[in-house]
């Protein structure tokens, strides 16, 4: 099956700072990769995804590129806002883990004004 | 109205009690999933179902059972609750994918506390 490792957190930034949250995966086959975001008191919602090598997913100013050579899918945003404060989860799915997602441990992001 | 709903949203119970968590969806998806979330551990898959007649164990199914009553309904039961089952529980749905996995849509979660 797949496994996903995220950088340890929590991450605390000032507004307008640059954000990187690292994510690496191990998989047999070619998984699809996802970033989900969980705002306080809510369920997870999809932030972006990529389905094959070198694909770039983007949404709301966030970006992540599927790097097969480094088995990574790092999340970046050039200028964070207070409203980006949330928990971010990297996930891998498909390949030999048909129909299932494997999640990383989550990274808590707090952005201060 | 929410596409994926969970009831109850919060539940406090005692060790040894039987608990059922319910999930309903209006997205028309065949695939449904139950996860638990614990701090520092991310989400872990308990059970999943690809259609009404298909039930599969996930990575942490011990102590849990499920029932897929209809395409839209997927219930999770704790037959005899224990304190280490205290967690946030999420239901999710997805459409089938020829390539293996599609986006999953999550409910708002049920916070369960076992005393």
Short mmCIF file of C-alpha atoms in Angstrom, two decimals:
data_model
loop_
_atom_site.label_atom_id
_atom_site.label_comp_id
_atom_site.label_asym_id
_atom_site.label_seq_id
_atom_site.Cartn_x
_atom_site.Cartn_y
_atom_site.Cartn_z
CA UNK A 1 0.00 0.00 0.00
CA UNK A 2 0.84 3.67 0.04
CA UNK A 3 2.34 5.70 2.86
CA UNK A 4 2.59 9.47 3.30
CA UNK A 5 4.90 11.53 5.49
CA UNK A 6 4.36 15.22 6.18
CA UNK A 7 6.72 17.67 7.80
CA UNK A 8 6.26 17.88 11.50
CA UNK A 9 4.40 20.89 12.75
CA UNK A 10 2.86 23.03 13.88
CA UNK A 11 3.83 25.88 11.56
CA UNK A 12 3.41 29.48 12.68
CA UNK A 13 3.80 32.34 10.21
CA UNK A 14 3.11 36.03 9.94
CA UNK A 15 0.65 37.26 7.36
CA UNK A 16 2.15 37.57 3.85
CA UNK A 17 4.95 35.09 4.62
CA UNK A 18 5.87 32.27 2.25
CA UNK A 19 4.56 28.83 3.12
CA UNK A 20 6.02 25.41 2.39
CA UNK A 21 4.65 22.19 3.86
CA UNK A 22 6.65 19.15 2.83
CA UNK A 23 5.07 15.88 1.82
CA UNK A 24 6.72 12.69 0.60
CA UNK A 25 5.12 9.41 -0.30
CA UNK A 26 5.99 5.79 -0.92
CA UNK A 27 3.88 3.77 -3.28
CA UNK A 28 3.84 0.81 -5.59
CA UNK A 29 2.47 1.97 -8.89
CA UNK A 30 1.49 5.52 -9.71
CA UNK A 31 -0.76 7.10 -7.10
CA UNK A 32 -2.78 10.26 -7.39
CA UNK A 33 -1.76 12.92 -4.87
CA UNK A 34 -3.97 15.31 -2.94
CA UNK A 35 -3.86 18.13 -0.44
CA UNK A 36 -6.87 18.51 1.82
CA UNK A 37 -7.57 21.35 4.25
CA UNK A 38 -9.54 21.19 7.49
CA UNK A 39 -10.80 24.45 8.96
CA UNK A 40 -11.69 24.51 12.66
CA UNK A 41 -14.81 22.49 13.44
CA UNK A 42 -15.24 21.28 9.87
CA UNK A 43 -14.58 18.21 7.77
CA UNK A 44 -11.82 17.93 5.23
CA UNK A 45 -12.18 19.55 1.84
CA UNK A 46 -10.06 19.12 -1.24
CA UNK A 47 -7.55 21.90 -1.80
CA UNK A 48 -5.76 20.59 -4.90
CA UNK A 49 -4.69 17.40 -6.62
CA UNK A 50 -2.36 15.96 -9.24
CA UNK A 51 -2.79 12.65 -10.99
CA UNK A 52 0.52 12.08 -12.79
CA UNK A 53 4.18 13.03 -12.67
CA UNK A 54 5.01 16.71 -13.26
CA UNK A 55 1.37 17.75 -12.92
CA UNK A 56 0.88 20.92 -10.90
CA UNK A 57 -2.24 21.31 -8.81
CA UNK A 58 -3.30 24.81 -7.82
CA UNK A 59 -6.16 26.48 -5.99
CA UNK A 60 -6.66 29.63 -3.88
CA UNK A 61 -3.01 30.63 -4.35
CA UNK A 62 -1.72 27.24 -3.19
CA UNK A 63 0.38 25.06 -5.50
CA UNK A 64 1.95 21.61 -5.41
CA UNK A 65 3.87 19.71 -8.10
CA UNK A 66 3.91 15.91 -8.40
CA UNK A 67 7.63 15.02 -8.36
CA UNK A 68 8.11 11.36 -9.18
CA UNK A 69 11.92 11.50 -8.97
CA UNK A 70 11.82 12.73 -5.36
CA UNK A 71 8.44 11.13 -4.49
CA UNK A 72 7.26 14.48 -3.19
CA UNK A 73 4.23 16.76 -3.37
CA UNK A 74 5.16 19.85 -1.35
CA UNK A 75 2.50 22.49 -0.74
CA UNK A 76 3.46 26.15 -1.30
CA UNK A 77 1.81 29.54 -1.10
CA UNK A 78 3.56 32.80 -1.78
CA UNK A 79 1.70 35.00 0.71
CA UNK A 80 -0.41 33.47 3.46
CA UNK A 81 -3.40 35.11 5.09
CA UNK A 82 -4.90 34.75 8.54
CA UNK A 83 -7.79 32.91 6.90
CA UNK A 84 -5.38 30.16 5.77
CA UNK A 85 -5.01 29.01 9.38
CA UNK A 86 -6.12 25.36 9.32
CA UNK A 87 -4.83 21.80 9.32
CA UNK A 88 -3.39 20.58 6.01
CA UNK A 89 -3.29 16.92 5.01
CA UNK A 90 -1.33 15.34 2.21
CA UNK A 91 -2.83 12.14 0.79
CA UNK A 92 -2.00 9.50 -1.79
CA UNK A 93 -4.51 7.24 -3.45
CA UNK A 94 -4.92 4.65 -6.16
CA UNK A 95 -2.07 2.63 -7.59
CA UNK A 96 -2.10 -0.64 -5.68
CA UNK A 97 -4.36 0.95 -3.02
CA UNK A 98 -7.30 0.94 -5.35
CA UNK A 99 -10.09 3.32 -4.37
CA UNK A 100 -8.49 4.31 -1.06
CA UNK A 101 -6.64 7.33 0.27
CA UNK A 102 -3.72 7.21 2.69
CA UNK A 103 -3.26 10.41 4.69
CA UNK A 104 -0.26 12.02 6.27
CA UNK A 105 -0.42 13.05 9.90
CA UNK A 106 -1.52 16.60 9.17
CA UNK A 107 0.23 19.95 9.67
CA UNK A 108 -1.33 22.68 11.77
CA UNK A 109 -0.80 26.12 10.23
CA UNK A 110 -1.36 29.27 12.27
CA UNK A 111 -1.03 32.66 10.58
CA UNK A 112 -0.76 35.77 12.75
CA UNK A 113 -1.69 39.28 11.58
CA UNK B 1 -28.07 21.44 2.49
CA UNK B 2 -24.88 19.51 3.15
CA UNK B 3 -24.06 16.71 0.72
CA UNK B 4 -22.64 14.42 3.42
CA UNK B 5 -24.25 14.49 6.85
CA UNK B 6 -23.28 12.73 10.05
CA UNK B 7 -25.29 12.13 13.20
CA UNK B 8 -24.76 12.71 16.01
CA UNK B 9 -22.20 15.53 15.86
CA UNK B 10 -21.11 14.96 19.42
CA UNK B 11 -21.55 11.98 21.71
CA UNK B 12 -20.33 11.16 25.18
CA UNK B 13 -20.75 7.59 26.31
CA UNK B 14 -19.44 5.12 28.86
CA UNK B 15 -17.15 2.16 28.50
CA UNK B 16 -19.00 -0.95 27.35
CA UNK B 17 -21.90 0.82 25.67
CA UNK B 18 -22.93 0.14 22.08
CA UNK B 19 -22.74 3.20 19.86
CA UNK B 20 -23.87 3.79 16.29
CA UNK B 21 -22.69 6.66 14.13
CA UNK B 22 -24.69 7.38 11.01
CA UNK B 23 -23.75 8.85 7.66
CA UNK B 24 -26.02 9.91 4.81
CA UNK B 25 -25.14 11.39 1.45
CA UNK B 26 -27.03 13.04 -1.37
CA UNK B 27 -24.18 13.01 -3.88
CA UNK B 28 -25.26 9.74 -5.49
CA UNK B 29 -21.84 8.21 -4.93
CA UNK B 30 -21.34 4.46 -4.72
CA UNK B 31 -18.23 4.57 -2.54
CA UNK B 32 -18.36 5.38 1.15
CA UNK B 33 -15.69 5.41 3.86
CA UNK B 34 -15.30 5.70 7.62
CA UNK B 35 -12.16 7.27 9.14
CA UNK B 36 -11.04 8.23 12.59
CA UNK B 37 -8.84 11.24 13.29
CA UNK B 38 -6.47 11.38 16.23
CA UNK B 39 -4.03 14.23 16.93
CA UNK B 40 -0.67 13.60 15.25
CA UNK B 41 -1.91 10.51 13.43
CA UNK B 42 -3.89 11.99 10.58
CA UNK B 43 -6.90 10.06 9.31
CA UNK B 44 -6.95 6.30 9.43
CA UNK B 45 -9.36 4.16 7.44
CA UNK B 46 -11.72 1.97 9.47
CA UNK B 47 -14.04 0.48 6.81
CA UNK B 48 -14.99 1.21 3.24
CA UNK B 49 -17.70 0.16 0.83
CA UNK B 50 -17.68 0.36 -2.95
CA UNK B 51 -21.36 -0.47 -3.28
CA UNK B 52 -24.26 -1.74 -1.18
CA UNK B 53 -23.08 -5.36 -1.30
CA UNK B 54 -19.40 -4.62 -0.83
CA UNK B 55 -17.85 -4.05 2.62
CA UNK B 56 -14.10 -4.02 3.28
CA UNK B 57 -11.94 -3.64 6.35
CA UNK B 58 -9.52 -0.77 6.55
CA UNK B 59 -6.32 -0.54 8.53
CA UNK B 60 -7.97 -0.25 11.97
CA UNK B 61 -11.23 -2.22 11.86
CA UNK B 62 -10.87 -4.07 15.19
CA UNK B 63 -13.64 -3.09 17.60
CA UNK B 64 -15.81 -1.62 14.83
CA UNK B 65 -18.49 -2.90 12.47
CA UNK B 66 -20.43 -1.26 9.65
CA UNK B 67 -23.69 -1.57 7.80
CA UNK B 68 -24.47 -0.27 4.31
CA UNK B 69 -28.24 0.05 4.45
CA UNK B 70 -28.60 1.74 1.07
CA UNK B 71 -26.46 3.53 -1.46
CA UNK B 72 -26.89 6.71 0.55
CA UNK B 73 -26.41 5.35 4.08
CA UNK B 74 -23.38 3.87 5.80
CA UNK B 75 -23.36 3.32 9.58
CA UNK B 76 -20.45 2.66 11.91
CA UNK B 77 -20.97 0.74 15.17
CA UNK B 78 -18.84 0.33 18.23
CA UNK B 79 -20.18 -2.84 19.84
CA UNK B 80 -18.57 -2.22 23.20
CA UNK B 81 -16.96 1.20 23.39
CA UNK B 82 -13.59 1.65 25.11
CA UNK B 83 -11.77 4.87 26.04
CA UNK B 84 -9.13 4.58 23.30
CA UNK B 85 -11.93 4.86 20.75
CA UNK B 86 -12.31 8.48 21.79
CA UNK B 87 -11.67 10.35 18.54
CA UNK B 88 -13.16 12.42 15.75
CA UNK B 89 -14.92 10.21 13.20
CA UNK B 90 -15.44 11.17 9.57
CA UNK B 91 -17.56 9.70 6.84
CA UNK B 92 -16.59 10.31 3.21
CA UNK B 93 -17.92 9.48 -0.24
CA UNK B 94 -16.48 9.34 -3.72
CA UNK B 95 -17.46 8.45 -7.24
CA UNK B 96 -15.87 5.42 -8.92
CA UNK B 97 -12.67 5.97 -10.89
CA UNK B 98 -11.23 3.89 -13.67
CA UNK B 99 -7.80 5.08 -12.60
CA UNK B 100 -8.10 4.03 -8.97
CA UNK B 101 -9.24 6.95 -6.79
CA UNK B 102 -11.28 10.13 -7.07
CA UNK B 103 -11.71 13.06 -4.75
CA UNK B 104 -13.42 12.15 -1.50
CA UNK B 105 -16.10 14.38 0.01
CA UNK B 106 -16.21 14.51 3.80
CA UNK B 107 -18.94 14.98 6.33
CA UNK B 108 -18.56 17.41 9.24
CA UNK B 109 -17.44 14.72 11.68
CA UNK B 110 -18.69 13.15 14.91
CA UNK B 111 -16.75 13.82 18.09
CA UNK B 112 -17.00 10.72 20.27
CA UNK B 113 -15.85 10.61 23.87
CA UNK B 114 -15.78 7.30 25.75
CA UNK B 115 -15.46 7.67 29.51
#
